[in-house]
Coordinates of C-alpha atoms in Angstrom, one line a residue:
Chain A
X1 CA -129.7 -17.5 6.8
X2 CA -129.7 -17.1 3.1
X3 CA -132.8 -16.3 1.0
X4 CA -131.2 -18.2 -1.8
X5 CA -133.8 -20.0 -3.8
X6 CA -136.8 -18.5 -2.0
X7 CA -137.5 -15.6 -4.3
X8 CA -139.9 -16.9 -6.9
X9 CA -139.0 -13.9 -9.2
X10 CA -141.4 -11.2 -10.6
X11 CA -145.0 -12.1 -11.1
X12 CA -146.7 -11.5 -14.5
X13 CA -147.9 -8.0 -13.8
X14 CA -144.7 -7.1 -12.0
X15 CA -142.8 -8.6 -15.0
X16 CA -144.6 -6.3 -17.4
X17 CA -143.8 -3.3 -15.3
X18 CA -140.1 -4.3 -15.1
X19 CA -140.1 -4.8 -18.8
X20 CA -141.7 -1.4 -19.4
X21 CA -139.0 0.2 -17.2
X22 CA -136.4 -1.7 -19.1
X23 CA -137.8 -0.4 -22.4
X24 CA -137.7 3.1 -21.1
X25 CA -134.2 2.9 -19.7
X26 CA -132.7 1.4 -22.8
X27 CA -134.9 3.1 -25.3
X28 CA -136.3 -0.1 -26.8
X29 CA -139.4 -0.3 -29.0
X30 CA -140.6 -3.2 -31.1
X31 CA -142.3 -3.1 -34.5
X32 CA -145.5 -5.0 -33.6
X33 CA -147.3 -6.6 -30.6
X34 CA -146.1 -10.1 -31.6
X35 CA -142.5 -9.0 -31.4
X36 CA -143.2 -7.2 -28.2
X37 CA -144.6 -10.4 -26.7
X38 CA -141.6 -12.4 -27.9
X39 CA -139.2 -9.9 -26.4
X40 CA -141.1 -10.0 -23.1
X41 CA -140.9 -13.7 -23.1
X42 CA -137.1 -13.6 -23.7
X43 CA -136.8 -10.9 -21.0
X44 CA -138.6 -13.2 -18.5
X45 CA -136.3 -16.1 -19.4
X46 CA -133.3 -13.8 -19.0
X47 CA -134.5 -12.8 -15.5
X48 CA -134.8 -16.4 -14.6
X49 CA -131.4 -17.1 -15.9
X50 CA -129.9 -14.1 -14.0
X51 CA -131.4 -15.6 -10.9
X52 CA -129.8 -18.9 -11.6
X53 CA -126.5 -17.3 -12.3
X54 CA -126.7 -15.5 -9.1
X55 CA -127.2 -18.7 -7.3
X56 CA -124.4 -20.5 -9.1
X57 CA -121.8 -17.7 -8.9
X58 CA -119.1 -18.3 -6.4
X59 CA -117.9 -14.7 -6.3
X60 CA -119.5 -11.4 -5.4
X61 CA -121.1 -10.8 -8.8
X62 CA -124.7 -9.5 -9.2
X63 CA -126.7 -10.5 -12.2
X64 CA -130.0 -9.0 -13.3
X65 CA -131.4 -6.6 -15.9
X66 CA -129.0 -5.2 -18.4
X67 CA -129.1 -3.6 -21.8
X68 CA -129.0 -7.1 -23.3
X69 CA -132.0 -8.5 -21.4
X70 CA -134.3 -8.7 -24.4
X71 CA -131.8 -10.7 -26.4
X72 CA -131.6 -14.5 -26.6
X73 CA -128.2 -15.9 -25.7
X74 CA -127.7 -16.8 -29.3
X75 CA -128.4 -13.2 -30.5
X76 CA -126.2 -11.8 -27.7
X77 CA -123.2 -14.0 -28.6
X78 CA -123.7 -13.3 -32.3
X79 CA -124.0 -9.6 -31.8
X80 CA -121.4 -9.0 -29.1
X81 CA -119.0 -12.0 -29.2
X82 CA -116.1 -12.3 -31.4
X83 CA -115.3 -15.4 -33.5
X84 CA -114.5 -18.4 -31.4
X85 CA -110.7 -18.1 -31.3
X86 CA -109.0 -21.3 -32.1
X87 CA -111.7 -22.7 -34.4
X88 CA -111.3 -20.5 -37.5
X89 CA -107.5 -20.2 -37.5
X90 CA -106.7 -23.5 -36.0
X91 CA -104.6 -21.6 -33.5
X92 CA -102.9 -23.9 -31.0
X93 CA -100.7 -23.2 -28.0
X94 CA -98.0 -25.5 -29.4
X95 CA -95.9 -22.7 -30.7
X96 CA -92.3 -23.8 -30.2
X97 CA -93.1 -27.4 -29.9
X98 CA -92.1 -30.1 -32.4
X99 CA -95.4 -29.5 -34.2
X100 CA -94.5 -25.9 -35.0
X101 CA -93.8 -25.5 -38.7
X102 CA -95.1 -28.9 -39.7
X103 CA -98.1 -27.6 -41.6
Chain B
X1 CA -95.4 -8.3 -8.8
X2 CA -97.3 -5.9 -6.5
X3 CA -100.4 -7.1 -4.6
X4 CA -102.6 -4.7 -6.6
X5 CA -102.3 -3.0 -9.9
X6 CA -104.8 -0.7 -11.7
X7 CA -103.6 1.2 -14.7
X8 CA -106.7 3.4 -14.5
X9 CA -105.0 5.1 -11.6
X10 CA -102.2 6.4 -13.8
X11 CA -103.6 9.5 -15.4
X12 CA -104.2 9.5 -19.2
X13 CA -103.2 5.9 -19.6
X14 CA -106.5 4.1 -20.2
X15 CA -108.7 5.8 -22.8
X16 CA -112.4 6.2 -22.3
X17 CA -114.6 3.1 -22.5
X18 CA -115.7 2.6 -26.1
X19 CA -119.0 1.4 -27.4
X20 CA -118.9 -1.1 -30.3
X21 CA -122.7 -0.6 -30.9
X22 CA -123.9 -2.8 -33.8
X23 CA -120.4 -3.7 -34.9
X24 CA -118.9 -7.0 -33.7
X25 CA -115.5 -5.4 -33.2
X26 CA -114.5 -6.2 -29.6
X27 CA -111.2 -7.6 -30.9
X28 CA -110.3 -4.3 -32.6
X29 CA -111.3 -2.2 -29.6
X30 CA -109.3 -4.4 -27.2
X31 CA -106.2 -4.1 -29.5
X32 CA -106.7 -0.3 -29.8
X33 CA -106.9 0.0 -26.0
X34 CA -103.8 -2.0 -25.6
X35 CA -101.8 0.2 -28.0
X36 CA -103.1 3.4 -26.4
X37 CA -102.2 2.2 -22.9
X38 CA -98.7 1.1 -24.0
X39 CA -98.0 4.5 -25.8
X40 CA -99.1 6.3 -22.6
X41 CA -96.9 4.2 -20.4
X42 CA -93.8 4.0 -22.6
X43 CA -93.8 7.4 -24.2
X44 CA -96.0 9.4 -21.9
X45 CA -98.2 10.2 -24.9
X46 CA -102.0 10.0 -24.6
X47 CA -103.4 8.9 -28.0
X48 CA -106.7 7.6 -29.2
X49 CA -106.2 5.4 -32.2
X50 CA -108.6 4.6 -35.0
X51 CA -110.7 1.4 -34.5
X52 CA -112.3 2.1 -37.9
X53 CA -108.9 1.7 -39.6
X54 CA -108.5 -1.7 -38.0
X55 CA -111.9 -2.7 -39.3
X56 CA -111.5 -1.3 -42.8
X57 CA -108.0 -2.5 -43.3
X58 CA -108.4 -5.9 -41.7
X59 CA -107.1 -8.6 -44.0
X60 CA -110.5 -10.3 -44.2
X61 CA -112.2 -7.0 -44.7
X62 CA -115.2 -7.9 -42.6
X63 CA -114.2 -6.6 -39.3
X64 CA -117.7 -5.9 -38.0
X65 CA -118.5 -9.6 -38.3
X66 CA -115.9 -10.5 -35.7
X67 CA -112.1 -11.0 -35.8
X68 CA -109.0 -11.7 -33.8
X69 CA -106.8 -9.4 -31.8
X70 CA -103.7 -10.7 -33.6
X71 CA -105.3 -9.7 -36.9
X72 CA -105.6 -6.1 -35.5
X73 CA -101.9 -6.1 -34.6
X74 CA -101.0 -7.5 -38.1
X75 CA -103.1 -4.7 -39.6
X76 CA -101.1 -2.1 -37.5
X77 CA -97.8 -3.6 -38.7
X78 CA -99.0 -3.8 -42.3
X79 CA -100.3 -0.2 -42.3
X80 CA -97.1 1.0 -40.4
X81 CA -99.2 2.6 -37.7
X82 CA -102.7 3.8 -36.8
X83 CA -104.4 7.1 -37.5
X84 CA -106.1 9.0 -34.7
X85 CA -109.7 8.3 -33.7
X86 CA -110.4 12.0 -34.6
X87 CA -109.1 11.7 -38.1
X88 CA -110.5 8.3 -38.9
X89 CA -113.5 8.0 -36.6
X90 CA -115.5 4.9 -35.7
X91 CA -118.7 4.5 -37.7
X92 CA -120.4 1.9 -35.6
X93 CA -122.9 1.0 -38.3
X94 CA -121.7 -2.6 -38.6
X95 CA -120.3 -1.8 -42.1
X96 CA -116.7 -1.6 -43.1
X97 CA -115.4 0.7 -45.8
X98 CA -112.4 1.0 -48.1
X99 CA -109.1 1.1 -46.2
X100 CA -108.1 4.7 -45.8
X101 CA -104.9 4.1 -43.8
X102 CA -102.6 5.9 -46.3
X103 CA -104.7 9.1 -46.2
X104 CA -104.1 9.8 -42.6
X105 CA -101.1 10.7 -40.4
X106 CA -100.2 7.9 -38.0
X107 CA -100.2 8.7 -34.3
X108 CA -99.1 5.3 -32.9
X109 CA -97.4 2.2 -34.1
X110 CA -96.0 -1.0 -32.7
X111 CA -92.9 -3.1 -33.1
X112 CA -94.4 -6.5 -32.7
X113 CA -97.0 -8.4 -30.8
X114 CA -96.6 -11.5 -28.5
X115 CA -98.8 -14.1 -26.9
X116 CA -98.0 -14.5 -23.2
X117 CA -98.0 -17.8 -21.3
X118 CA -101.3 -19.2 -20.3
X119 CA -100.6 -18.7 -16.6
X120 CA -102.3 -16.2 -14.3
X121 CA -99.1 -15.3 -12.4
X122 CA -97.1 -14.5 -15.5
X123 CA -100.0 -12.5 -16.9
X124 CA -100.1 -10.5 -13.6
X125 CA -96.4 -10.0 -13.7
X126 CA -96.5 -8.7 -17.3
X127 CA -99.5 -6.5 -16.6
X128 CA -97.8 -5.0 -13.6
X129 CA -94.4 -4.4 -15.2
X130 CA -95.3 -3.7 -18.8
X131 CA -98.9 -2.5 -19.1
X132 CA -102.4 -3.7 -20.0
X133 CA -102.9 -6.7 -22.3
X134 CA -105.7 -8.1 -24.3
X135 CA -107.4 -11.3 -23.3
X136 CA -110.2 -13.3 -24.9
X137 CA -112.9 -14.8 -22.7
X138 CA -116.2 -16.7 -22.8
X139 CA -118.8 -13.9 -23.1
X140 CA -121.8 -15.9 -21.8
X141 CA -122.1 -14.6 -18.2
X142 CA -121.6 -10.9 -19.2
X143 CA -125.1 -10.7 -20.7
X144 CA -126.7 -10.5 -17.2
X145 CA -123.7 -9.0 -15.4
X146 CA -124.2 -5.9 -13.3
X147 CA -121.3 -5.6 -10.9
X148 CA -119.0 -7.5 -8.6
X149 CA -116.5 -10.3 -9.1
X150 CA -117.6 -13.2 -11.3
X151 CA -116.2 -16.6 -10.1
X152 CA -117.4 -19.3 -12.4
X153 CA -116.7 -23.0 -12.8
X154 CA -115.9 -24.7 -16.1
X155 CA -119.5 -25.9 -16.1
X156 CA -121.0 -22.4 -15.7
X157 CA -118.5 -20.7 -18.1
X158 CA -116.5 -23.0 -20.4
X159 CA -112.9 -21.8 -20.4
X160 CA -112.2 -23.5 -23.7
X161 CA -114.9 -21.6 -25.6
X162 CA -113.6 -18.0 -25.7
X163 CA -115.4 -15.5 -27.9
X164 CA -115.0 -12.0 -26.6
X165 CA -111.8 -9.9 -26.4
X166 CA -111.3 -7.2 -23.8
X167 CA -108.5 -5.3 -22.2
X168 CA -107.0 -6.4 -18.9
X169 CA -106.1 -3.3 -16.9
X170 CA -105.5 -4.5 -13.4
X171 CA -105.8 -6.9 -10.5
X172 CA -106.5 -6.7 -6.8
X173 CA -108.4 -8.3 -3.9
X174 CA -111.8 -7.5 -2.5
X175 CA -112.1 -6.5 1.1
X176 CA -113.4 -9.3 3.2
X177 CA -116.7 -7.6 3.8
X178 CA -117.5 -6.7 0.2
X179 CA -120.4 -8.0 -1.8
X180 CA -123.7 -9.7 -1.3
X181 CA -125.6 -6.4 -0.7
X182 CA -128.4 -6.5 -3.1
X183 CA -129.8 -3.8 -5.2
X184 CA -133.3 -3.4 -6.7
X185 CA -132.6 -5.0 -10.1
X186 CA -130.5 -7.8 -8.9
X187 CA -131.5 -10.9 -7.0
X188 CA -129.1 -10.6 -4.1
X189 CA -131.0 -9.1 -1.3
X190 CA -129.1 -10.4 1.7
X191 CA -125.7 -9.7 3.2
X192 CA -123.2 -12.3 4.0
X193 CA -119.6 -11.7 5.1
X194 CA -117.2 -12.9 2.5
X195 CA -113.5 -13.7 2.5
X196 CA -111.4 -11.4 0.3
X197 CA -111.3 -12.5 -3.3
X198 CA -108.5 -12.0 -5.9
X199 CA -109.8 -10.5 -9.1
X200 CA -108.9 -9.1 -12.5
X201 CA -110.2 -5.8 -13.7
X202 CA -111.2 -5.7 -17.4
X203 CA -112.2 -3.0 -19.7
X204 CA -115.1 -3.9 -21.9
X205 CA -116.4 -2.1 -25.1
X206 CA -120.1 -1.8 -24.4
X207 CA -120.1 1.8 -23.3
X208 CA -119.6 3.3 -19.9
X209 CA -123.1 2.5 -18.7
X210 CA -122.7 -1.2 -18.7
X211 CA -121.2 -3.1 -15.7
X212 CA -119.0 -1.2 -13.4
X213 CA -118.7 2.0 -15.5
X214 CA -117.8 0.0 -18.5
X215 CA -115.5 -2.4 -16.6
X216 CA -116.0 -5.8 -15.0
X217 CA -114.2 -8.1 -12.7
X218 CA -113.4 -11.8 -13.0
X219 CA -112.0 -14.0 -10.3
X220 CA -108.2 -14.4 -10.4
X221 CA -106.6 -17.8 -9.9
X222 CA -109.3 -20.1 -11.4
X223 CA -109.0 -19.3 -15.1
X224 CA -112.6 -18.0 -14.9
X225 CA -114.2 -17.9 -18.4
X226 CA -110.9 -18.9 -20.0
X227 CA -109.0 -15.7 -19.3
X228 CA -105.7 -17.4 -19.8
X229 CA -106.4 -18.8 -23.2
X230 CA -105.2 -16.0 -25.4
X231 CA -103.3 -13.3 -23.5
X232 CA -101.9 -11.1 -26.3
X233 CA -100.1 -7.8 -26.3
X234 CA -98.5 -5.4 -28.7
X235 CA -94.8 -4.5 -28.2
X236 CA -94.3 -0.8 -28.0
X237 CA -90.8 0.2 -27.1
X238 CA -88.1 2.8 -27.6
X239 CA -86.0 1.3 -30.3
X240 CA -82.8 0.0 -28.7
X241 CA -79.5 1.2 -30.1
X242 CA -78.4 -1.0 -32.9
X243 CA -75.6 -3.3 -31.7
X244 CA -72.6 -3.0 -33.8
X245 CA -71.2 -6.1 -35.2
X246 CA -68.1 -6.6 -37.2
X247 CA -67.6 -8.8 -40.1
X248 CA -64.4 -10.8 -39.9
X249 CA -61.9 -10.0 -42.5

């Protein structure tokens, strides 16, 4: 059967090692120990999230450590997302309908 | 439409994967990739166009703070074409500069742009018969994505909230045995036979080391992450002969 849900994820020492490898792989350094600790905490949360996504995904996708693993979701979306289409421009799919040209 | 389609398999059609770095310009990179692919398909000409021009000459002038694919196409129309990446290179610093469109020779241009129907079948038909198109999806799941086909539900990836533009380059189906083989940095360490799964192949702009060599796959047929919300493409075509009309006496 499936091992789904049985893996408790990396333990504290393991986590630090995984984070160190992440820093090496993606050339990440942080200005002070406090920021390092904060990023480690975010990294741990992202690992847990990846595990959850893995469990929820209905396809064949694999989730885990990526170059964005030390970013919060808000930072990630702000840095790499675009604007939310439809909000700023009021774009609607009603082109051609009776509403087109009204305003 | 054919059962599978991958424009990467046509030589010199899909330009190398870009890296937006600290600039929030996925929208410009997706539009640039769309124009490049269409020029290769329609005119058999391999071009790499200037993303920096799209950013510098964007009507809002703050292209690194996000934008819309249709604004990129409007910029191309307004500038009467795009310079080459070599002549007007991407800065990547997150800053935009003065628009230098007039200083450079244009290597590609478009006639128009259109929004396709929000229907996966018609998107596939257009993709297979005309070329790659841009789509805007919910970016959320890509932060942790490594490889494989993402199949999300509206709860795990809201299809109404789309915030990342990419280039759709193909579609296909996984073989029935694919997937579920774990690797060290992922959480999937077991194998389970899977049914084949229809997917879209998308070109991202986070460099060739992210995802599947810069690409990723989304499930096809379930509007995963809102892929059908804004399918937009430039129109690049050989100008048709002008039809003669005659004015009545």
